[in-house]
Short mmCIF file of C-alpha atoms and ligand atoms in Angstrom, two decimals:
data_model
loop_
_atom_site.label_atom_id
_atom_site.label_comp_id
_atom_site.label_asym_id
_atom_site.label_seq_id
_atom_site.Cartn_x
_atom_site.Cartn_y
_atom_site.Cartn_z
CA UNK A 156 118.76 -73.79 -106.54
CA UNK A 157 115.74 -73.46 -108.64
CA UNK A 158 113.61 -76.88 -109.16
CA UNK A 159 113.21 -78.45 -111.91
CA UNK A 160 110.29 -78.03 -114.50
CA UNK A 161 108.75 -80.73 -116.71
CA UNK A 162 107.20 -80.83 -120.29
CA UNK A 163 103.34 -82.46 -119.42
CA UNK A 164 101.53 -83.70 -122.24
CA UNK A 165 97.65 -83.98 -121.39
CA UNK A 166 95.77 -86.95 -124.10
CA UNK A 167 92.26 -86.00 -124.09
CA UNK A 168 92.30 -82.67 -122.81
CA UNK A 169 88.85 -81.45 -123.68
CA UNK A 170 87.13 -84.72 -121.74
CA UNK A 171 85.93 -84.56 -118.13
CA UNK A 172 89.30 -86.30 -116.77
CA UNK A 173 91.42 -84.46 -119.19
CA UNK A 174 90.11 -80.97 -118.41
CA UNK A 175 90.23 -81.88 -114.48
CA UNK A 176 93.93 -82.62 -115.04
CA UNK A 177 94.38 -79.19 -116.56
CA UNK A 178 93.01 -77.80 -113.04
CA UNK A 179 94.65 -79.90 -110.61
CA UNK A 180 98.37 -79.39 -112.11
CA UNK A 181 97.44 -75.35 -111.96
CA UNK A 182 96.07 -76.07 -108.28
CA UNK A 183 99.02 -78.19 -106.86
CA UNK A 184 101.58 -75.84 -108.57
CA UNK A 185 103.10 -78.42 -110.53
CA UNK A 186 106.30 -77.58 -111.89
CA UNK A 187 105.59 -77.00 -115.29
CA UNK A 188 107.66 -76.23 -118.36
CA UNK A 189 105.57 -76.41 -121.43
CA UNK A 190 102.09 -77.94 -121.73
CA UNK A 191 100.72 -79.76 -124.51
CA UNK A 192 97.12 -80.10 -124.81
CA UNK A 193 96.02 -83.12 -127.06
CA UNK A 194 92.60 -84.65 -128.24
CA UNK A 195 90.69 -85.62 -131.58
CA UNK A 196 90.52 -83.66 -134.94
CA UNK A 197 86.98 -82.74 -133.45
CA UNK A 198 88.78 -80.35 -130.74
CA UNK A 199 91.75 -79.55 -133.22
CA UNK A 200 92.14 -75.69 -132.89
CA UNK A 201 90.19 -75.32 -129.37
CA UNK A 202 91.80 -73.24 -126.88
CA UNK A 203 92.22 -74.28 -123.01
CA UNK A 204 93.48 -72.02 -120.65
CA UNK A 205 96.29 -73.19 -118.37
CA UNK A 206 98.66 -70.78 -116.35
CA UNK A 207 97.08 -67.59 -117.52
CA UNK A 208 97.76 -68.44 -121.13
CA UNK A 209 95.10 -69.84 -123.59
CA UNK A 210 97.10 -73.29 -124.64
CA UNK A 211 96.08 -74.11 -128.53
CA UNK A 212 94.61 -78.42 -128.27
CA UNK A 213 96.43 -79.90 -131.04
CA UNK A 214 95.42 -83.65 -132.70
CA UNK A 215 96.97 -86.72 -131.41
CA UNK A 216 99.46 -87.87 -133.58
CA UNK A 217 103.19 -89.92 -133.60
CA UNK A 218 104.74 -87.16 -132.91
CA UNK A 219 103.28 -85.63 -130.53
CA UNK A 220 105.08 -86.38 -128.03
CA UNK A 221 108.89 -85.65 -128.71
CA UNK A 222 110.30 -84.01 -126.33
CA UNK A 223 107.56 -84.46 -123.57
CA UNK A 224 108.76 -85.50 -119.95
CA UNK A 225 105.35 -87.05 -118.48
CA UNK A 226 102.32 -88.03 -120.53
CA UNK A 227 99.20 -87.71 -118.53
CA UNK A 228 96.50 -89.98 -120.89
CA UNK A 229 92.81 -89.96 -120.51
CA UNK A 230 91.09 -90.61 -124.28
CA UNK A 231 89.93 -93.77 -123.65
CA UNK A 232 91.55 -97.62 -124.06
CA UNK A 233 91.84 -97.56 -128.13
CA UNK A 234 93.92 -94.17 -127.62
CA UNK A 235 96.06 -95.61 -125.30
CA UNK A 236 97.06 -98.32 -126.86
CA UNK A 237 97.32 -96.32 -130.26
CA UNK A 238 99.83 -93.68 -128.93
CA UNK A 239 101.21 -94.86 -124.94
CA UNK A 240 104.05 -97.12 -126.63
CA UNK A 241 104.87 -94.05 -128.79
CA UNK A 242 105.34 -91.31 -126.19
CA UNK A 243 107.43 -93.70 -123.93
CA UNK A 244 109.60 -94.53 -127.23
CA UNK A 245 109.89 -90.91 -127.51
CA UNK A 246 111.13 -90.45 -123.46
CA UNK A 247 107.93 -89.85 -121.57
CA UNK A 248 106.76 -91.24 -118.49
CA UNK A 249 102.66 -91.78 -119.41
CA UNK A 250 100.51 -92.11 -116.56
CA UNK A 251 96.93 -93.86 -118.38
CA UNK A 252 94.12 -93.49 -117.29
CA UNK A 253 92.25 -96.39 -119.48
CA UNK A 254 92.03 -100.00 -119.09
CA UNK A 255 94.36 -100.56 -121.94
CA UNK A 256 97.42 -101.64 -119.70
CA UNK A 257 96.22 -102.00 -116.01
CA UNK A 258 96.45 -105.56 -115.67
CA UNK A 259 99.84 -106.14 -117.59
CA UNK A 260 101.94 -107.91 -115.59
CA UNK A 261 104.96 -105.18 -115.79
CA UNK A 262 102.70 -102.09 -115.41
CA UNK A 263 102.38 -101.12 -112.00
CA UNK A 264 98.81 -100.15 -111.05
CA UNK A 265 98.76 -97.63 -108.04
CA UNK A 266 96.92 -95.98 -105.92
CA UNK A 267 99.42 -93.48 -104.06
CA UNK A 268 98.02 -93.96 -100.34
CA UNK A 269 98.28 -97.82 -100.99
CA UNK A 270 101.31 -98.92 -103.00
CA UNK A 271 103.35 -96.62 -103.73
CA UNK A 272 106.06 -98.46 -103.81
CA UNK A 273 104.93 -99.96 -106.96
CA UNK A 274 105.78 -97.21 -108.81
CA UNK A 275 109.45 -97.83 -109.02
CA UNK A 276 108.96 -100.75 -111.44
CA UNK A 277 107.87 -99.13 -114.38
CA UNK A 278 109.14 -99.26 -117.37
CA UNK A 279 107.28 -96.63 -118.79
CA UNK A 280 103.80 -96.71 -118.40
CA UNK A 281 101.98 -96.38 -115.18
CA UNK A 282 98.29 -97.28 -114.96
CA UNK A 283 95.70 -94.88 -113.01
CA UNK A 284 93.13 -97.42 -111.66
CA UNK A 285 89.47 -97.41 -112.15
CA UNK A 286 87.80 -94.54 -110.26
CA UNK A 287 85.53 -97.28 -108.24
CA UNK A 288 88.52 -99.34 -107.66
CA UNK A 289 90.53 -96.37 -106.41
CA UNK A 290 88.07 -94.80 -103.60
CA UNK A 291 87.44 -98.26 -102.26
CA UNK A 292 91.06 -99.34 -101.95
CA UNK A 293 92.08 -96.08 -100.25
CA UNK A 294 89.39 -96.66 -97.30
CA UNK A 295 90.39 -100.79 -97.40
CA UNK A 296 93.84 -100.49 -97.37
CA UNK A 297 94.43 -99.39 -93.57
CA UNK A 298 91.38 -102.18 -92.71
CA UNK A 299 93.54 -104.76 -94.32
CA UNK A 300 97.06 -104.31 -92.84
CA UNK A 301 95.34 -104.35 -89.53
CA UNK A 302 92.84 -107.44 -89.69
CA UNK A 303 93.00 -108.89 -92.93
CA UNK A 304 90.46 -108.90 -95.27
CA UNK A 305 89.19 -112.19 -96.24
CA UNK A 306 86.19 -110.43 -98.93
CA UNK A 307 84.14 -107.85 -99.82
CA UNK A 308 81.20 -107.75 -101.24
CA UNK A 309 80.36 -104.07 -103.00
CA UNK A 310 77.16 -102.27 -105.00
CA UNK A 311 78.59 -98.86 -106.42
CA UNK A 312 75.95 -95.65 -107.14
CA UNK A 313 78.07 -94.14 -110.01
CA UNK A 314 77.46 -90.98 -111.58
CA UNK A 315 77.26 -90.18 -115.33
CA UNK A 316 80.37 -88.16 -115.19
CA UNK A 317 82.66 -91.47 -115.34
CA UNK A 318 81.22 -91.65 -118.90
CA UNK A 319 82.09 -88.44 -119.73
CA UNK A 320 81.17 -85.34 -120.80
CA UNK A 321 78.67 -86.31 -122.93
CA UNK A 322 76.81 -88.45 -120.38
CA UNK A 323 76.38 -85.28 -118.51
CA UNK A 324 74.91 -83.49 -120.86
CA UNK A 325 72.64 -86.81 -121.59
CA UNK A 326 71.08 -86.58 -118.33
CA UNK A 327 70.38 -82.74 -117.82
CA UNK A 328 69.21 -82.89 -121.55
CA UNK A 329 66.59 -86.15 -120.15
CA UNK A 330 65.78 -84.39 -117.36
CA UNK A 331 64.64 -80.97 -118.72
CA UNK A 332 62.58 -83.52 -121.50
CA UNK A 333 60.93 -85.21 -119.16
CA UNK A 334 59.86 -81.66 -116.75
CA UNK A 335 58.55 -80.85 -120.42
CA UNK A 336 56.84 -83.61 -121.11
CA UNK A 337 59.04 -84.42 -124.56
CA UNK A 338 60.23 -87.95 -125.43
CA UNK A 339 63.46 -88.99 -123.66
CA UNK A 340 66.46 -89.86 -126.67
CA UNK A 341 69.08 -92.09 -124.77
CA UNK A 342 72.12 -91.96 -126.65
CA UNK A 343 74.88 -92.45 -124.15
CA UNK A 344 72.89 -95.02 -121.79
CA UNK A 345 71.01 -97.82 -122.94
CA UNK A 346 68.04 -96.68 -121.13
CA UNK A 347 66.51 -93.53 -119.38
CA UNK A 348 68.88 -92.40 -116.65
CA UNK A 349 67.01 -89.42 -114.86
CA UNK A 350 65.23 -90.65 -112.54
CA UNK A 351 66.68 -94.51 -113.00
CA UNK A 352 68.72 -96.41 -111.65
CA UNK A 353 70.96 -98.91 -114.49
CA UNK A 354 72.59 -101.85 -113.14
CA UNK A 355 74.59 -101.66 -115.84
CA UNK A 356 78.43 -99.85 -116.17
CA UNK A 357 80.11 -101.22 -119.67
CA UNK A 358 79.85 -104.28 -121.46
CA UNK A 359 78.49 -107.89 -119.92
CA UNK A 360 81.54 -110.26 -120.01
CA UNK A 361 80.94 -114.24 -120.64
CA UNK A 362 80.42 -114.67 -116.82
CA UNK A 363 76.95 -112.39 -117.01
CA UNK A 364 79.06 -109.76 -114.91
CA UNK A 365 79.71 -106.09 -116.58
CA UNK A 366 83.54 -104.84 -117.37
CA UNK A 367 83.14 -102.49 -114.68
CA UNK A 368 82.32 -104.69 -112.20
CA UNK A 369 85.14 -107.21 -113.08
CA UNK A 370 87.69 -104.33 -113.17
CA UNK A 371 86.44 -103.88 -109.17
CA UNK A 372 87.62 -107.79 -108.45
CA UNK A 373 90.74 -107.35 -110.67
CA UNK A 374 92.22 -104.46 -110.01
CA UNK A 375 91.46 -104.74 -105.88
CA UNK A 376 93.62 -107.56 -105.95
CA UNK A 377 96.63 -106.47 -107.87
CA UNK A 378 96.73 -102.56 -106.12
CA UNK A 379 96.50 -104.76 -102.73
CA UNK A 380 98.93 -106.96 -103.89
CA UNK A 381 96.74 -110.30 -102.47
CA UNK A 382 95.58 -112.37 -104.72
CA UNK A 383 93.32 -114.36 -102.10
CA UNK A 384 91.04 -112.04 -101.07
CA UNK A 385 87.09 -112.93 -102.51
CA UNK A 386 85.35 -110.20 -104.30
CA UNK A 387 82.23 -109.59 -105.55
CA UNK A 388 80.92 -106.24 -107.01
CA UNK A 389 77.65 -104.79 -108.25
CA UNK A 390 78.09 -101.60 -110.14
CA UNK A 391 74.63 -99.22 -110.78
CA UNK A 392 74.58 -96.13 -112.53
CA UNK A 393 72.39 -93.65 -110.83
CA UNK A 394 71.22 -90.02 -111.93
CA UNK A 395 73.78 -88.19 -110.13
CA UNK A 396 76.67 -85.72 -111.65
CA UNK A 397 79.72 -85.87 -109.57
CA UNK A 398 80.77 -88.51 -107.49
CA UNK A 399 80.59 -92.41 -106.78
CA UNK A 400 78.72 -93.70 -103.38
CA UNK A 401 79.88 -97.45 -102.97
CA UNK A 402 78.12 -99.52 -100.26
CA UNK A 403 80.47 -102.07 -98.75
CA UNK A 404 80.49 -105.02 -96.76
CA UNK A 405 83.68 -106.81 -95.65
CA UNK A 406 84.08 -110.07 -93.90
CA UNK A 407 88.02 -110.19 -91.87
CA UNK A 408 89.96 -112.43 -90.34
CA UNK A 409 90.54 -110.97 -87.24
CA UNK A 410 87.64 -109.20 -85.22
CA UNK A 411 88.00 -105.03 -85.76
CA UNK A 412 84.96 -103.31 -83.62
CA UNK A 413 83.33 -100.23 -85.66
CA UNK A 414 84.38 -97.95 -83.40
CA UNK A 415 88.01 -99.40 -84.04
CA UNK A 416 87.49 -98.98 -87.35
CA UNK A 417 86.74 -95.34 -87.12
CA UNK A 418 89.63 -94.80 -85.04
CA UNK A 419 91.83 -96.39 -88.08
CA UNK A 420 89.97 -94.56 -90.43
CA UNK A 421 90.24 -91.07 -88.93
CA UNK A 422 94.25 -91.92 -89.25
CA UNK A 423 94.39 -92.72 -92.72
CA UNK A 424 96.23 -90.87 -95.59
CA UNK A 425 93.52 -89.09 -98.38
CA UNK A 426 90.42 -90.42 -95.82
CA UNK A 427 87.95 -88.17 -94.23
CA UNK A 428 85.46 -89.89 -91.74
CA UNK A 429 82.15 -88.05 -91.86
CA UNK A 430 80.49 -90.34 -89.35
CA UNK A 431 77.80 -88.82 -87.14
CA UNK A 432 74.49 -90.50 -87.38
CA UNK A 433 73.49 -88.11 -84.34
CA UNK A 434 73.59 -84.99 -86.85
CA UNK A 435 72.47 -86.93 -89.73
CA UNK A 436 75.57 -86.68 -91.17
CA UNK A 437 77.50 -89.10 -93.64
CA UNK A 438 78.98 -89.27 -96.81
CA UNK A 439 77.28 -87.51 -99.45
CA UNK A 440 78.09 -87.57 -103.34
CA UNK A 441 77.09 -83.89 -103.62
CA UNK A 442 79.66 -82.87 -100.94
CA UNK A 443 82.27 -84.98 -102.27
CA UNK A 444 82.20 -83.01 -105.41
CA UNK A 445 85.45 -81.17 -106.30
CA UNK A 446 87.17 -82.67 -102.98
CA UNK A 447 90.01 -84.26 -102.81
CA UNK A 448 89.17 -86.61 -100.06
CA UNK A 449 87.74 -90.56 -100.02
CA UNK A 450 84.79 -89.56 -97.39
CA UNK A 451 83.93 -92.93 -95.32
CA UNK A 452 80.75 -93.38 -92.87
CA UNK A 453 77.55 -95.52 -91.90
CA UNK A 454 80.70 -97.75 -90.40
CA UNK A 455 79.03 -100.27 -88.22
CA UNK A 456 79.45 -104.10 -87.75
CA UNK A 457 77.73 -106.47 -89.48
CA UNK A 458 75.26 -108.41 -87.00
CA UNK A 459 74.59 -111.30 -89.55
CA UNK A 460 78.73 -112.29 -89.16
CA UNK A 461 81.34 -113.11 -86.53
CA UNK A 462 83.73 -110.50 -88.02
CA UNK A 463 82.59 -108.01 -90.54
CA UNK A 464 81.79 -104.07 -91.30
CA UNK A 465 79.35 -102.44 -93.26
CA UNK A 466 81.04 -98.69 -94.80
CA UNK A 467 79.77 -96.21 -97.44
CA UNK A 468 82.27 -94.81 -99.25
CA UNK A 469 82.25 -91.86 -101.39
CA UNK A 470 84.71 -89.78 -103.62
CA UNK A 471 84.97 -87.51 -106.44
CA UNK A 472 85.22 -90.04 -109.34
CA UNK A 473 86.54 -87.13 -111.63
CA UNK A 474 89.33 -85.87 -108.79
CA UNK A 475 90.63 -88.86 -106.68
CA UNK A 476 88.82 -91.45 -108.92
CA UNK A 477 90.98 -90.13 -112.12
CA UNK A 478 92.67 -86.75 -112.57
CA UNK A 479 94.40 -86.38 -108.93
CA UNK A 480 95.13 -89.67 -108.60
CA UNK A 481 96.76 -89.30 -111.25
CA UNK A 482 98.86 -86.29 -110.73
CA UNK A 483 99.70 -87.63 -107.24
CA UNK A 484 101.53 -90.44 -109.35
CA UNK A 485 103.29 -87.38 -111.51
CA UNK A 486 104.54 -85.83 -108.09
CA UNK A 487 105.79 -89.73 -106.77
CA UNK A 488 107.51 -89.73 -109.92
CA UNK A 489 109.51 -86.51 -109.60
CA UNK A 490 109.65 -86.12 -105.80
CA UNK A 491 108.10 -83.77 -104.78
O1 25A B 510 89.50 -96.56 -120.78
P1 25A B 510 88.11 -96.82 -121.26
O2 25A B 510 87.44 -97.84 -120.39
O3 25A B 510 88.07 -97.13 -122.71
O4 25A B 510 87.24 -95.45 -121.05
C1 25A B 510 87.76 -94.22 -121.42
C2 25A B 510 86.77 -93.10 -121.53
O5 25A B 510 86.07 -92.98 -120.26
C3 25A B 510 86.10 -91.64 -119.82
C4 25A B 510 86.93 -90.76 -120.76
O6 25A B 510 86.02 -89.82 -121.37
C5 25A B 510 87.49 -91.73 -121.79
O7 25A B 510 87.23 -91.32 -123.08
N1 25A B 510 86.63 -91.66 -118.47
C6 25A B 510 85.99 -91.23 -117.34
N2 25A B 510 86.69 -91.47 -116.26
C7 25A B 510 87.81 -92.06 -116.67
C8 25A B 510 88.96 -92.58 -116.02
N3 25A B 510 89.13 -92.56 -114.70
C9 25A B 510 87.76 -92.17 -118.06
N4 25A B 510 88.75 -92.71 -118.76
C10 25A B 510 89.78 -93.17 -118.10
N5 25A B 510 89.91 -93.11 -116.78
P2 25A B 510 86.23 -88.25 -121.29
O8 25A B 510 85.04 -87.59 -121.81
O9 25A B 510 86.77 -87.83 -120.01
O10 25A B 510 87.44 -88.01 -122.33
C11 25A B 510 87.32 -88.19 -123.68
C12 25A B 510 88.60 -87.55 -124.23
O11 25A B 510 89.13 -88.40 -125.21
C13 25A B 510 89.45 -87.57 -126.33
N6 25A B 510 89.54 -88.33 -127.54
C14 25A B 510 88.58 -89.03 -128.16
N7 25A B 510 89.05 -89.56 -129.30
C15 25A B 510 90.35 -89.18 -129.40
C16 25A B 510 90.66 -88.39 -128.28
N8 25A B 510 91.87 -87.86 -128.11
C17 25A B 510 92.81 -88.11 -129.04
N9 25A B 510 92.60 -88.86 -130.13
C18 25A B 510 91.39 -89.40 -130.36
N10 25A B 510 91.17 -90.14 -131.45
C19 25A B 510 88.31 -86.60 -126.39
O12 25A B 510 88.61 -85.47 -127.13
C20 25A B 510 88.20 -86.25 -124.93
O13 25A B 510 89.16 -85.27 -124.61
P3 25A B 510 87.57 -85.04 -128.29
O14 25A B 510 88.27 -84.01 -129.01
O15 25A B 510 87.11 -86.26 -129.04
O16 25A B 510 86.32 -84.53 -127.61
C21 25A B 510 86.12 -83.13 -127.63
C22 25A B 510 84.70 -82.86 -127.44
O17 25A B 510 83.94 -83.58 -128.41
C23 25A B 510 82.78 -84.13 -127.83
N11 25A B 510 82.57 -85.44 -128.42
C24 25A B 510 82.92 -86.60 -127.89
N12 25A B 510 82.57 -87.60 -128.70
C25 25A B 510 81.98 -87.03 -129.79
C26 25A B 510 81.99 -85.65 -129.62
N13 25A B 510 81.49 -84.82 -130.53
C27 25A B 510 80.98 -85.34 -131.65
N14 25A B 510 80.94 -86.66 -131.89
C28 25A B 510 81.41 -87.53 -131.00
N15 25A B 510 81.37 -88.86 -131.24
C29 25A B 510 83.04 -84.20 -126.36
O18 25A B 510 81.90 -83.71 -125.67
C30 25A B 510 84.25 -83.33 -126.12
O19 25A B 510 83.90 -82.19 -125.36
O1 L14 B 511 87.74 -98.03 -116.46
O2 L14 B 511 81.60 -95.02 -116.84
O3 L14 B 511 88.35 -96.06 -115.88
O4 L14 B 511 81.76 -94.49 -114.72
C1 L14 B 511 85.96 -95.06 -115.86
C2 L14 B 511 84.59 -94.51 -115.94
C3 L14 B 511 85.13 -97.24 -116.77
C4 L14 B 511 83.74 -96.65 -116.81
C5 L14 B 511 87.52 -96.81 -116.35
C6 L14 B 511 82.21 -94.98 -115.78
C7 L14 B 511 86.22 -96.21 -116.79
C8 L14 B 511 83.58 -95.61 -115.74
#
């Protein structure tokens, strides 16, 4: 029997998520009929290679999406909510990556290694969460079915690639300024980011804590599908490319040791422990890049509490933070 194939629509297929998506569908072997690569007017024309075959990106538009199975969408919020309700008029199944529809009530919002199960209740749309949220819940989850987490209190070390593609170029372009002693332009970032370190990712909300950061409480909660549990977050930019350290500190309800927790850990679906202090080694954001894996370490018991851990957590925040995580979803979705 042969399998069956699906039509994949990619929204923003010349960004940094987008163009990772185009890679990861190639590497998993999804079972692809037709692809249809969409972004702005600006990339109208552009050609993308998937499958062997350079793929013409067309503009987003109403009807771009007849006939298209799954709709994999990563242009940002305003796109989303332009065109999602569209494509799943027109049959698809989108799988967003933006904020637009994460915290609707009938959207599920999953992370495949933690609730799965949530997937089942769409009625359409199925929201990617945000990369921070996403590496962090796939190291908590196992911690939390065994002892309960009662909080956590997180400071993230994000690279520029979250932004985009532009923010990458913004900080290679600073960097070779500053080496040559030109003025630095910041047009991404509100400030310098070689060399700095910018404790702040998106827009300041009414509670003088950034988007970002309120995503982090949010979305933790509904993917872990406990409302109680206290959060708070700290998000930093910092001059790196690829891949979001997190520092974490968790306070539990029952007592887990550290070495307990590295015993869970090393069990866990999509986690790698990298964990010896002896060799120096830990998680490091330029050895997460282009992994698939949420790498945990530096796990060790916090002295100042009865029951808590200290972990660093790192990921790919293009890979398992967006595009992956994503297509993990698509494969749920049609069993494989
Ligand atoms: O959801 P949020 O919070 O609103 O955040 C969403 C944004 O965050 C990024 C992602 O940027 C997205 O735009 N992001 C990072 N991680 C993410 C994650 N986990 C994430 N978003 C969600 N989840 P990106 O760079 O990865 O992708 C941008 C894509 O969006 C396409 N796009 C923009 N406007 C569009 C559109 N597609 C359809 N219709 C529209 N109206 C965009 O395509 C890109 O694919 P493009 O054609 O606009 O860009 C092609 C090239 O043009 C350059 N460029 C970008 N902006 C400008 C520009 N050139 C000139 N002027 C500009 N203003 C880019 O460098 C790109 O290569
Ligand atoms: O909500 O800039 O998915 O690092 C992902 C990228 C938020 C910003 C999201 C970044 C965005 C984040």
């Amino acid at each position: 029997m042969s399998i069956k194939r699906y039509s994949v629509a990619v929204a923003g297929a010349t960004g940094a998520v987008g163009n990772e998506m185009i890679s990861i569908l190639e590497e998993r072997e999804f079972p692809v009929t037709e692809i249809k690569l969409l972004a702005s007017d600006r990339s109208e024309g552009k050609k993308l290679e998937f499958g062997g075959k350079d793929i013409t990106v067309t503009k987003t538009d109403s009807n771009s999406f007849n006939g298209i199975d799954i709709a994999l969408f990563s242009a940002g919020a305003d796109r989303s909510k332009e065109f999602a309700s569209l494509a799943v008029k027109a049959g698809a199944i989108v799988i967003d990556n933006s904020s637009a529809f994460r915290m609707a009530p009938e959207v599920p919002l999953v992370v495949p290694e933690v609730n799965p199960h949530a997937i089942a209740r769409h009625k359409g749309i199925i929201a990617n969460p945000n990369c921070s949220t996403i590496q962090m819940v796939v190291a908590l989850k196992p911690i939390h079915d065994a002892v309960r987490i009662k909080r956590i209190v997180v400071s993230t070390y994000q690279s520029v690639s979250g932004t985009g593609k532009e923010a990458i170029e913004e900080l290679s372009q600073e960097t070779r300024d500053i080496f040559n002693c030109r003025e630095v332009k910041c047009q991404v970032y509100p400030h310098q980011i070689a060399f700095n370190c910018l404790p702040q990712i998106d827009t300041f909300e009414e509670n003088r804590y950034t988007k970002e950061e309120m995503k982090m409480v949010n979305e933790t909660r509904k993917i872990l599908e406990d409302d109680t549990i206290a959060i708070t977050a700290t998000a930093v930019r910092v001059p790196v490319f690829y891949g979001h350290s997190e520092s974490v500190n968790i306070e539990t309800e029952k007592k887990l040791t550290a070495d307990e927790a590295r015993e869970l850990l090393s069990n866990a679906s999509g986690v790698k422990v990298v964990d010896n202090i002896d060799a120096l080694e830990y998680p490091l954001a330029v050895k997460a890049a282009s992994k698939d894996e949420v790498f945990v370490g530096r796990i060790r018991e916090d002295e100042s509490i009865e029951k808590g851990l200290n972990l660093w957590i790192v990921s790919d925040n293009i890979r398992k933070g967006a595009a992956l995580n994503a297509i993990q979803i698509a494969e749920i979705l049609i069993g494989v």
